[in-house]
mmCIF file of C-alpha atoms and ligand atoms in Angstrom:
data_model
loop_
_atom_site.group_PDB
_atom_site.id
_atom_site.type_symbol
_atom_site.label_atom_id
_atom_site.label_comp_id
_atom_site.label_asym_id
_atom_site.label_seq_id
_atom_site.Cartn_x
_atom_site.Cartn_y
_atom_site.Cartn_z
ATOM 1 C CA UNK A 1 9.700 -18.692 27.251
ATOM 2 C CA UNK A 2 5.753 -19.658 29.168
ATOM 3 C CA UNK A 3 4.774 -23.076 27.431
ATOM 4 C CA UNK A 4 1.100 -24.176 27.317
ATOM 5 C CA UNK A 5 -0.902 -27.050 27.020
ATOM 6 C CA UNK A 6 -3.608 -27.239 23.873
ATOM 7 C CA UNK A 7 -5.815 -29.675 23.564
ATOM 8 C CA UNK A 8 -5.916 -31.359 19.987
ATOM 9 C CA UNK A 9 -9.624 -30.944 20.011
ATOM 10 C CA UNK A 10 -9.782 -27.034 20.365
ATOM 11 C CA UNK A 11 -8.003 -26.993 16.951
ATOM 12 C CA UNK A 12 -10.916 -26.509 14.813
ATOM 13 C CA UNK A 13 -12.819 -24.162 17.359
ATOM 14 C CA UNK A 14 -9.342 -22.405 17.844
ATOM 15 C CA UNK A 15 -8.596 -21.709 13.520
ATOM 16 C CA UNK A 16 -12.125 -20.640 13.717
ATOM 17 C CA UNK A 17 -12.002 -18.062 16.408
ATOM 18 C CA UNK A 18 -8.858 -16.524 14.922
ATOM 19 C CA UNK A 19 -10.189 -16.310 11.212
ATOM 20 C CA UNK A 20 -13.450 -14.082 12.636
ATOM 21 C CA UNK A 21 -10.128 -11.685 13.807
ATOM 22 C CA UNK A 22 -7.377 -11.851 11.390
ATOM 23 C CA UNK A 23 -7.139 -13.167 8.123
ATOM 24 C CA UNK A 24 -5.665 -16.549 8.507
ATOM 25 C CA UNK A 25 -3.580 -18.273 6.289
ATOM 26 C CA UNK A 26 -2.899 -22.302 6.629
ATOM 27 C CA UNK A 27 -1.786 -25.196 4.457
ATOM 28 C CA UNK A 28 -4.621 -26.673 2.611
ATOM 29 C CA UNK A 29 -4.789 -29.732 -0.070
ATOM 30 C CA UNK A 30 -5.728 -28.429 -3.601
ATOM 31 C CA UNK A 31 -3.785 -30.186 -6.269
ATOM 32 C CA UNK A 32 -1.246 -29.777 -3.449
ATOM 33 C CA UNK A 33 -0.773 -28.726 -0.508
ATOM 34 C CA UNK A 34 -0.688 -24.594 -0.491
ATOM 35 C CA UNK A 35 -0.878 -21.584 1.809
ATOM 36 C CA UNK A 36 -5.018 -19.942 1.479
ATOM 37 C CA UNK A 37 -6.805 -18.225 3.643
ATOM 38 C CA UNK A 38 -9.358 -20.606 6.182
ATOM 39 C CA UNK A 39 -12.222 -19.715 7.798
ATOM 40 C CA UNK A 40 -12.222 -22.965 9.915
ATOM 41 C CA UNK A 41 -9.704 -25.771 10.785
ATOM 42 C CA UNK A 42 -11.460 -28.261 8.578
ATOM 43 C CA UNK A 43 -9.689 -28.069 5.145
ATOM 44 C CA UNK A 44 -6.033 -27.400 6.960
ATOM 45 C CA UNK A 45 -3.731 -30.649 5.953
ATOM 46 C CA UNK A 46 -0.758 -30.969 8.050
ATOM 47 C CA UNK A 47 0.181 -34.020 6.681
ATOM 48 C CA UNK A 48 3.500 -32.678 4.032
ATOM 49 C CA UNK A 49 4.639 -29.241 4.138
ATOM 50 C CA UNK A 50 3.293 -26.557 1.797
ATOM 51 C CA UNK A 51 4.136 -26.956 -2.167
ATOM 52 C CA UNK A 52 5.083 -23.661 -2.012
ATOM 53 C CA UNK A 53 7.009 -21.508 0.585
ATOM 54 C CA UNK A 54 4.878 -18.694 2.067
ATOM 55 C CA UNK A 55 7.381 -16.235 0.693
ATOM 56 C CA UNK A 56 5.186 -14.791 -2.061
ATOM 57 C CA UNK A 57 3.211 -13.056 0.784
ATOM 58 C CA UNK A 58 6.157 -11.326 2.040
ATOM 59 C CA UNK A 59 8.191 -10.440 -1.062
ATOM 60 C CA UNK A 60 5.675 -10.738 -3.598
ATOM 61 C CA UNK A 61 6.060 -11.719 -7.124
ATOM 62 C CA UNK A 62 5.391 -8.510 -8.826
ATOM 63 C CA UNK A 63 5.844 -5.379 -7.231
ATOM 64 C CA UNK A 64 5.046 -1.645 -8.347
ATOM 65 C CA UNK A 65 8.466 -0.273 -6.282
ATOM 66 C CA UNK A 66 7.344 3.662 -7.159
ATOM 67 C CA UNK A 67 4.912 5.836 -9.632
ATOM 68 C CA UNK A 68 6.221 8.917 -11.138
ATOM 69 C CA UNK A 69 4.769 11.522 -12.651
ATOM 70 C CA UNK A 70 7.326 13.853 -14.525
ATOM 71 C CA UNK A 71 9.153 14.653 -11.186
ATOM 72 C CA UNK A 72 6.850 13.413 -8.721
ATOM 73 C CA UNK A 73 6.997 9.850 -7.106
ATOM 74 C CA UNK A 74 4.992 8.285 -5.178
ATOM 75 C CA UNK A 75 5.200 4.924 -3.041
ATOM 76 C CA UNK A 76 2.097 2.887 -2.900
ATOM 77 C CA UNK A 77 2.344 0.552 -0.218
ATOM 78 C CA UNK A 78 -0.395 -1.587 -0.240
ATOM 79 C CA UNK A 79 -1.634 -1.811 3.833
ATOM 80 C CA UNK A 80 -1.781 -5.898 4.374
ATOM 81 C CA UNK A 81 -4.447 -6.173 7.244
ATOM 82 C CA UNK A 82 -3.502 -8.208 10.175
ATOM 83 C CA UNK A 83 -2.866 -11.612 9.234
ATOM 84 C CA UNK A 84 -2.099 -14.695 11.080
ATOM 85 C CA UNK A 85 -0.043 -17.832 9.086
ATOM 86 C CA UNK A 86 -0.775 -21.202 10.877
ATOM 87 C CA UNK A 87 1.271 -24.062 10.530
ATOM 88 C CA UNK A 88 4.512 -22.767 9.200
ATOM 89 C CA UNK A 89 7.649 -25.259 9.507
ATOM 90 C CA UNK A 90 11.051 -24.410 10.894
ATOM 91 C CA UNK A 91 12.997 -24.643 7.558
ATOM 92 C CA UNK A 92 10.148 -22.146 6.080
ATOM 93 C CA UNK A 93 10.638 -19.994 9.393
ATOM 94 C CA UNK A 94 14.130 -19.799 9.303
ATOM 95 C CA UNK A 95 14.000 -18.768 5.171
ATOM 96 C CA UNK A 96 11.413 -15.858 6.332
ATOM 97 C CA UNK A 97 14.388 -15.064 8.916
ATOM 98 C CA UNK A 98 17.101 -15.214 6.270
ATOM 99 C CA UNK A 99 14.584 -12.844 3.925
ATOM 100 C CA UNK A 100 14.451 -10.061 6.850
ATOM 101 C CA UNK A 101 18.336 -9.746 6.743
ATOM 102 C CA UNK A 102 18.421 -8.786 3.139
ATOM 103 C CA UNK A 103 14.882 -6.825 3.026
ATOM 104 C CA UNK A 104 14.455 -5.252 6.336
ATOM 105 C CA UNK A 105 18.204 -3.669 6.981
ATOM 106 C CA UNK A 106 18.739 -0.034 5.804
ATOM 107 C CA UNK A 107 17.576 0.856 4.144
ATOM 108 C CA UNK A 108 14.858 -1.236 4.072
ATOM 109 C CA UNK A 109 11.944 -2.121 2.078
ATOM 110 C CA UNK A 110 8.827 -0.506 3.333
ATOM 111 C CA UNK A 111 6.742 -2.968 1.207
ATOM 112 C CA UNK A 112 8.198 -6.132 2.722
ATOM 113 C CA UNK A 113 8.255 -4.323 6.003
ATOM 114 C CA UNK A 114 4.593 -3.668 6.128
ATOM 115 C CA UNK A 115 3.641 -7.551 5.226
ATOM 116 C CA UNK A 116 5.893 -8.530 8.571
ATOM 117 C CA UNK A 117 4.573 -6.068 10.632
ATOM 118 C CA UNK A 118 1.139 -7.195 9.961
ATOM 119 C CA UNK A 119 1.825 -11.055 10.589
ATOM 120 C CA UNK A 120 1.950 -13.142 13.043
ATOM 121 C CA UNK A 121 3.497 -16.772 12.449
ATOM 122 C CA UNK A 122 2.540 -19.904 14.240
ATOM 123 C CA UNK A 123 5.201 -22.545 13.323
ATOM 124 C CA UNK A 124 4.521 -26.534 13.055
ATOM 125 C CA UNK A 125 7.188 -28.498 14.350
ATOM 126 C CA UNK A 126 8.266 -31.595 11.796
ATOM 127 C CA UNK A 127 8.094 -34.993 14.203
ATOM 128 C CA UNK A 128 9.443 -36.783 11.065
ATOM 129 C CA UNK A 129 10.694 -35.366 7.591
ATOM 130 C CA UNK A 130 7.967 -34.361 5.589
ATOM 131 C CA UNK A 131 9.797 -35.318 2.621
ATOM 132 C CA UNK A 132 13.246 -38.060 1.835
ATOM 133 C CA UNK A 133 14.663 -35.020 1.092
ATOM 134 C CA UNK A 134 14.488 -32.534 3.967
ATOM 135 C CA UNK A 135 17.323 -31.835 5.474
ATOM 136 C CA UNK A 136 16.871 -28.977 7.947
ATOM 137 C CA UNK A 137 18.353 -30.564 11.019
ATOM 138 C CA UNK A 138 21.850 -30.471 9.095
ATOM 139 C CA UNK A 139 21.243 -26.135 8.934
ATOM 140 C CA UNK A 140 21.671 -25.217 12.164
ATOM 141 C CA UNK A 141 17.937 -23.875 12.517
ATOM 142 C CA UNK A 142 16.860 -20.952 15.361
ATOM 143 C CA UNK A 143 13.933 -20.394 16.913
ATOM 144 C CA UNK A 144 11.965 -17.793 14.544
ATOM 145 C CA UNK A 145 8.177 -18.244 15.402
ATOM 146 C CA UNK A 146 5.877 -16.155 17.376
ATOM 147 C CA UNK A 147 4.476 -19.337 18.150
ATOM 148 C CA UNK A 148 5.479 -23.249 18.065
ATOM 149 C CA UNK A 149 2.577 -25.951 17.812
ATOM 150 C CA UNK A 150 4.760 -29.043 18.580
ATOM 151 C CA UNK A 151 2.774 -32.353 18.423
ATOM 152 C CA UNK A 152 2.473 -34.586 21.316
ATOM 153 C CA UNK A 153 -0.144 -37.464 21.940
ATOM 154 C CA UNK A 154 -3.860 -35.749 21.889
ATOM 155 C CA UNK A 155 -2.537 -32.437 22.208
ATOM 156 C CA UNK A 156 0.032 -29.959 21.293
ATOM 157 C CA UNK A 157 3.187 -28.171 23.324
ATOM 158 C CA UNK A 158 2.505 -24.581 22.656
ATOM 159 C CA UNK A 159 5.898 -22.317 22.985
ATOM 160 C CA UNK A 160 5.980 -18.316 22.825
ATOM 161 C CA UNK A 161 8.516 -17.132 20.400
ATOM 162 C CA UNK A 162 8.234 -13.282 20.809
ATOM 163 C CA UNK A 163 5.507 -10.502 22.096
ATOM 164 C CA UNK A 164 3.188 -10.843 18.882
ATOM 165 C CA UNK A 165 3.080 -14.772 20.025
ATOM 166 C CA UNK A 166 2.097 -13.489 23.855
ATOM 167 C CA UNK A 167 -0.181 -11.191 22.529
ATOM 168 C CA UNK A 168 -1.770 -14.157 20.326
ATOM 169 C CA UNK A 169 -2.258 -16.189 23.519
ATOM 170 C CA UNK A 170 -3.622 -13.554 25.481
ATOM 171 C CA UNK A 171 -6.374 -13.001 23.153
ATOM 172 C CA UNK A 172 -7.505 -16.621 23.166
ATOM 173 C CA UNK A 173 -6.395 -17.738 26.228
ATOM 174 C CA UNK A 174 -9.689 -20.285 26.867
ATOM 175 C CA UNK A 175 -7.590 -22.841 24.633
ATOM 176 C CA UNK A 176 -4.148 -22.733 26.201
ATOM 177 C CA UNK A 177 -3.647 -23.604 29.880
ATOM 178 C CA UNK A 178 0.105 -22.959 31.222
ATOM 179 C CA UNK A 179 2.338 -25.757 31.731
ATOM 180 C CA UNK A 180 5.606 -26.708 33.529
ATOM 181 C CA UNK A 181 6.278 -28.947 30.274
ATOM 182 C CA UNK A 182 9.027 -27.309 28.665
ATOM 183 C CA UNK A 183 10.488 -27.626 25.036
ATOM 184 C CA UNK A 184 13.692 -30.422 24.765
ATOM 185 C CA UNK A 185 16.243 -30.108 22.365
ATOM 186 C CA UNK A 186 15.138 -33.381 20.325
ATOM 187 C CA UNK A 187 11.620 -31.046 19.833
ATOM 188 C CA UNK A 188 13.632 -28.173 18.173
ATOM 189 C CA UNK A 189 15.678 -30.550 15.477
ATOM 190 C CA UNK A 190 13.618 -33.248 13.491
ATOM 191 C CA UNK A 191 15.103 -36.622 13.681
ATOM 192 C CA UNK A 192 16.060 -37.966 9.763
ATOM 193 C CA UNK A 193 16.927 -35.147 8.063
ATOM 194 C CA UNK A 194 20.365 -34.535 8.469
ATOM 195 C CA UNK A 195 21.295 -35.600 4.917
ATOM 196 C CA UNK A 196 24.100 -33.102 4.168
ATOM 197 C CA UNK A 197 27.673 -34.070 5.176
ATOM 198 C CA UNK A 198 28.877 -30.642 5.329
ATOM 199 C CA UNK A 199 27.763 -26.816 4.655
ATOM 200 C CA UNK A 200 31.078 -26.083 4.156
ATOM 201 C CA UNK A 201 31.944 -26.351 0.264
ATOM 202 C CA UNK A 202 34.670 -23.552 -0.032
ATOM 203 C CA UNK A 203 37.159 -26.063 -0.959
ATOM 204 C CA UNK A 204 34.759 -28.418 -3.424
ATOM 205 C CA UNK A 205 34.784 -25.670 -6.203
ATOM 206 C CA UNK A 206 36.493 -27.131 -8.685
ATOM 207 C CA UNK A 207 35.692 -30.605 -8.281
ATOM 208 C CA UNK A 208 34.946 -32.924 -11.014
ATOM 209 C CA UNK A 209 31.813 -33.572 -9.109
ATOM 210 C CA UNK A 210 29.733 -30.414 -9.983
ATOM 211 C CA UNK A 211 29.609 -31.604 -13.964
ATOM 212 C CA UNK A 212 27.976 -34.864 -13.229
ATOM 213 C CA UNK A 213 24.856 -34.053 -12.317
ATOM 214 C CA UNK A 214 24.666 -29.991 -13.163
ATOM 215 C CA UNK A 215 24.985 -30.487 -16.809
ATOM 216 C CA UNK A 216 21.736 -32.142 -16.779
ATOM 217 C CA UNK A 217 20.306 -28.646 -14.981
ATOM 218 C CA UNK A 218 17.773 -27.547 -18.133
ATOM 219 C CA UNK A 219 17.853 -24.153 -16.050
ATOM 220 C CA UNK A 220 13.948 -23.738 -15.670
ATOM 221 C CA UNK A 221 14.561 -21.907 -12.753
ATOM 222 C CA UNK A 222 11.735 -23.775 -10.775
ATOM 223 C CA UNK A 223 14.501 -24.396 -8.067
ATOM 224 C CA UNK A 224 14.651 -21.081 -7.752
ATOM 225 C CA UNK A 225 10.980 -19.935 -7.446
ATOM 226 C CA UNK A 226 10.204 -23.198 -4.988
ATOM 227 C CA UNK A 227 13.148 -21.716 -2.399
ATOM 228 C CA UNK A 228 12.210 -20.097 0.601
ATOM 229 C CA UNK A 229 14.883 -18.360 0.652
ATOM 230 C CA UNK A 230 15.719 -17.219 -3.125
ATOM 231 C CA UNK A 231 15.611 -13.723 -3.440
ATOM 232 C CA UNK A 232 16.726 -12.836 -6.991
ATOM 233 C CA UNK A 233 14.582 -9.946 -9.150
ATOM 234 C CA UNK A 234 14.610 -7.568 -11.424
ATOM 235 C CA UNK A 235 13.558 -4.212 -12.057
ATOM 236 C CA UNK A 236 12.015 -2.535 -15.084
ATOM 237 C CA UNK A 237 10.344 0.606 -15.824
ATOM 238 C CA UNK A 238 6.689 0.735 -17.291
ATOM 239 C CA UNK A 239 5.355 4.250 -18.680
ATOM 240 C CA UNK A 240 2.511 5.113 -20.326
ATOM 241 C CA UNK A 241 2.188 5.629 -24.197
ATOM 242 C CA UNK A 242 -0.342 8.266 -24.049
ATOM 243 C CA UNK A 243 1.700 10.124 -21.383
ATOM 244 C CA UNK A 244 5.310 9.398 -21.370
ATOM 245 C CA UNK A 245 5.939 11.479 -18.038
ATOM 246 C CA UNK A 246 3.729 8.589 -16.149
ATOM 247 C CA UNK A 247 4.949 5.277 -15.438
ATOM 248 C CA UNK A 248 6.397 3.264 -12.637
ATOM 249 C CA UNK A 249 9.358 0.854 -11.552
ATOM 250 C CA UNK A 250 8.526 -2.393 -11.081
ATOM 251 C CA UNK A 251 10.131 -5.138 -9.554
ATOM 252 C CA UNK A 252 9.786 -9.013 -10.382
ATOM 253 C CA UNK A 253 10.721 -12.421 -9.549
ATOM 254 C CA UNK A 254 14.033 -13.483 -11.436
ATOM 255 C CA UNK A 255 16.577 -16.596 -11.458
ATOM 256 C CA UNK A 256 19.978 -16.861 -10.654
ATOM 257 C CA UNK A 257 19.360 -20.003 -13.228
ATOM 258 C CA UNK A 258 18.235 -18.174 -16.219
ATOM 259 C CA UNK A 259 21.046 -16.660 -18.403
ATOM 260 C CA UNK A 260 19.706 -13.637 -18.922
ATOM 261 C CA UNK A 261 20.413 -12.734 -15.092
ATOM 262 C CA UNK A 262 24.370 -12.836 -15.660
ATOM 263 C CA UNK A 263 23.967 -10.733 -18.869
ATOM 264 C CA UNK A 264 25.501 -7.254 -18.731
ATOM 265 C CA UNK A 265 26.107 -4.144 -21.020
ATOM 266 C CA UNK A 266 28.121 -5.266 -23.985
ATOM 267 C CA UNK A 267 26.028 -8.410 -24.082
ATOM 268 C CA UNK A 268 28.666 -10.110 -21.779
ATOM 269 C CA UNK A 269 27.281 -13.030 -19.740
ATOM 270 C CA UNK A 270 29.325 -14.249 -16.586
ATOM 271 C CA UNK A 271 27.860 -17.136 -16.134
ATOM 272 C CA UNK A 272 27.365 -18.771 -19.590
ATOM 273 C CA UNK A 273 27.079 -22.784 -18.732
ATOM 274 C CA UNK A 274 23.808 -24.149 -17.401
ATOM 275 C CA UNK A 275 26.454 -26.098 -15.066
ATOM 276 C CA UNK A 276 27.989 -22.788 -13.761
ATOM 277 C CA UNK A 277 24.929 -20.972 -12.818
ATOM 278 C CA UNK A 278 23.653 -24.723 -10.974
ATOM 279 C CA UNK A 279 26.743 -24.368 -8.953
ATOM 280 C CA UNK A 280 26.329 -21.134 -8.284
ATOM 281 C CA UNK A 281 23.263 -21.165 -6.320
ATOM 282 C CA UNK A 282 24.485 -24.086 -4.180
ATOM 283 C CA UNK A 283 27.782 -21.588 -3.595
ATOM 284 C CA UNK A 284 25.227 -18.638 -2.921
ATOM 285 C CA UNK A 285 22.967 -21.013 -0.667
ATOM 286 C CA UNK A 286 26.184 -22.748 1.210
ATOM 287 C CA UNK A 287 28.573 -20.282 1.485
ATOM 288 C CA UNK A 288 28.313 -16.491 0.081
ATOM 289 C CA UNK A 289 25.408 -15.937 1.993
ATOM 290 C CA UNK A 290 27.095 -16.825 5.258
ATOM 291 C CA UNK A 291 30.169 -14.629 4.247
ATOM 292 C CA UNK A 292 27.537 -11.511 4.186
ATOM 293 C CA UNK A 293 25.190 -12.453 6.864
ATOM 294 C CA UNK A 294 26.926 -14.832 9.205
ATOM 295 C CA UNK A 295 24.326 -17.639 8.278
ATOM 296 C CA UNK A 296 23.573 -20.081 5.725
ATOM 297 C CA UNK A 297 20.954 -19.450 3.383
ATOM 298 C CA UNK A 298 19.635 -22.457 2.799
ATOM 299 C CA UNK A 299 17.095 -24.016 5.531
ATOM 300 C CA UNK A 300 17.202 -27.668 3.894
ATOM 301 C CA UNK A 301 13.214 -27.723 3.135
ATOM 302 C CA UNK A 302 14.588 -29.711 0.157
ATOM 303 C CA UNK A 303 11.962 -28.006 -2.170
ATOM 304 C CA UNK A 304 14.452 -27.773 -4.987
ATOM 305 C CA UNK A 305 15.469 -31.394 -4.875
ATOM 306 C CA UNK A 306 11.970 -33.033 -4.840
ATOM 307 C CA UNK A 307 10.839 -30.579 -7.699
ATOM 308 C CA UNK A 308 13.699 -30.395 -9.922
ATOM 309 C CA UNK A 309 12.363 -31.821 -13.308
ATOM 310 C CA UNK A 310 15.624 -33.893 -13.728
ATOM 311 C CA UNK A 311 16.005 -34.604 -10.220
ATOM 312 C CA UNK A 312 19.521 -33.405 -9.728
ATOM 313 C CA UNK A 313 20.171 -34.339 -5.918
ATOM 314 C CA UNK A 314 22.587 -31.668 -4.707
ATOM 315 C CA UNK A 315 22.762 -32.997 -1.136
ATOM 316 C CA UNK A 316 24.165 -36.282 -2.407
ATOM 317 C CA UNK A 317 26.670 -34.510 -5.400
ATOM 318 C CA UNK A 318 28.034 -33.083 -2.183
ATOM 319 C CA UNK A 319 28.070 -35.812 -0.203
ATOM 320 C CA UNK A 320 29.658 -37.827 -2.978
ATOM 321 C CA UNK A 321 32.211 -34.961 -3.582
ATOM 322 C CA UNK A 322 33.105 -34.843 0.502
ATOM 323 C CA UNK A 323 33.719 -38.488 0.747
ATOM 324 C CA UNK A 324 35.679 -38.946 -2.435
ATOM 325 C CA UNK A 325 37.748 -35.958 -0.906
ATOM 326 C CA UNK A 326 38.347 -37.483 2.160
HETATM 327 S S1 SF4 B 1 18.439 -27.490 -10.905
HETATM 328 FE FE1 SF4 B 1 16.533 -28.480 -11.648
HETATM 329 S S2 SF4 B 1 14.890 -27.061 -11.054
HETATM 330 FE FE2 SF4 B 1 16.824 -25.898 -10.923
HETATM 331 S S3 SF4 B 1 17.046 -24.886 -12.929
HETATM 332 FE FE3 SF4 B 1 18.124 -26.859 -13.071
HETATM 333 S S4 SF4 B 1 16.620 -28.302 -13.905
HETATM 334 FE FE4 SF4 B 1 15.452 -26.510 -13.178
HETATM 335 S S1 SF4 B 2 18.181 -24.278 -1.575
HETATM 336 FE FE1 SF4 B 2 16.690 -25.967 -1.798
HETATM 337 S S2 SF4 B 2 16.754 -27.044 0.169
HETATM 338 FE FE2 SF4 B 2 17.698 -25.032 0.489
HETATM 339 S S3 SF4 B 2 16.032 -23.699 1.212
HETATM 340 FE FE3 SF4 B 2 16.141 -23.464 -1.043
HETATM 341 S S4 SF4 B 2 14.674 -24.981 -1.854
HETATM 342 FE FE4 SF4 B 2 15.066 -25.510 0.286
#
């Protein structure tokens, strides 16, 4: 992959030229730090990672899936116009990754589909963990950008990820100057967060260590709807009083937390205790994800640790667990 040299001060001239092409989307402080749209490099903050994942522009949070009309159905696909994300990090990459193998397979979902299509994404590589509890360099992270801005001193390592990345180059190419400086390993992993002992958990299902922490789980579900990677909805039908033949199906955000998820015909529930669903989605994260996909779902952005509202540290239950095993 070509590597280029761009100059720290081109930044702002650079997220400038791009916006008057694409709509561009970077992190910006508000009462945190959150994905908008820019129309210059000023109000970008690179400082933490974004409060919340850039997921919600892929698989959004409500979704009309089909109208009908008696018979009739129809798929409105809302066109995205080409868009351009700046400033993405690798655990956040990786989650968009992990959300193409469940979305974009057949047979596909023509809604998420069109959103990737139409994006390109520049990724920010982490010099440091953004948070204490980041852990991404324990997840065995790829390379999913179509660009990588990697930080050095006064200017940045540029890498090409994929054609869309090329293409991005080759439309600006007044602020990146080919280099023989190539990528090393150290710039692909971020030094720090490799918290987690182990990702795999098969054998820690039944330990005494899940109830410690997990009955204090209130099951918000803000874990859930933080994750990158969290894909849970649910679908419901909407018609129209005044004509009972229109209507649509609708898709929404859900929660492997809330207990309504597990419920089932006959008002069964499968996952009654606040503690069984809480060690469920560390099981779904760690280890039935991999058995489907051949990856783990979890990118260790560590989202769902800092913003739990009773701070339940999974990383460290585990790590507790693991050594207490051992
Ligand atoms: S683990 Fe924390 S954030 Fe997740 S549902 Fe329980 S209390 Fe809420
Ligand atoms: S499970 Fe937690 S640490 Fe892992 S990707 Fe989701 S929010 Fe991040």
């Amino acid at each position: 992959m070509a590597a280029y040299r761009f100059e720290e001060s081109q930044l702002d001239p650079f997220i400038s030229a791009v916006a008057k092409r694409y709509h561009l989307f970077a992190p910006v402080r508000t009462d945190a730090v959150r994905f908008q749209e820019v129309s210059d490099g000023e109000a970008i903050d690179l400082s933490e990672n974004s409060y919340l994942p850039i997921k919600e522009f892929f698989f959004a949070k409500q979704h009309v899936l089909f109208a009908f009309h008696g018979a009739n159905l129809t798929l409105p696909i809302d066109l995205v116009e080409p868009r351009v994300f700046f400033g993405v990090r690798r655990c956040d990459l990786n989650a968009l990754a992990h959300q193409d193998l469940v979305f974009m397979q057949e047979p596909g979902d023509p809604h998420y589909a069109q959103r990737r299509e139409a994006s390109v994404l520049i990724g920010y590589h982490c010099l440091e963990p953004p948070s204490p509890h980041c852990f991404c360099s324990s997840m065995n992270l790829q390379d999913c950008q179509d660009l990588m801005f990697v930080p050095r001193e006064g200017y940045f390592l540029v890498e090409e990820g994929s054609e869309r990345g090329k293409r991005l180059i080759h439309d600006f190419p007044r602020y990146f100057r080919e280099t023989e400086e190539a990528l090393r390993e150290e710039d692909r992993r971020t030094p720090g967060a490799d918290g987690l002992a182990t990702t795999d958990i098969a054998a820690l299902y039944d330990e005494e260590g899940w109830g410690e922490r997990a009955r204090d789980c209130l099951s918000c579900g803000a874990c859930t709807v933080l994750c990158p990677t969290c894909y849970c909805y649910e679908i419901h039908d909407e018609v129209e009083l005044a004509d009972v033949h229109r209507g649509s199906r609708n898709r929404c955000w859900s929660s492997c937390q809330l207990k309504e998820f597990s419920r089932v015909a006959g008002d069964q529930c499968f996952r009654e205790s606040r503690s069984d669903r809480f060690r469920h989605r560390i099981y779904h994260q760690l280890e039935y994800f991999r058995e489907r996909y051949n990856v783990t779902l979890c990118t260790g952005c560590g989202r769902c640790i800092s913003y739990c509202p009773t701070r339940i540290d999974w990383v460290d239950m585990i790590n507790r667990m693991v050594a207490s095993a051992s």
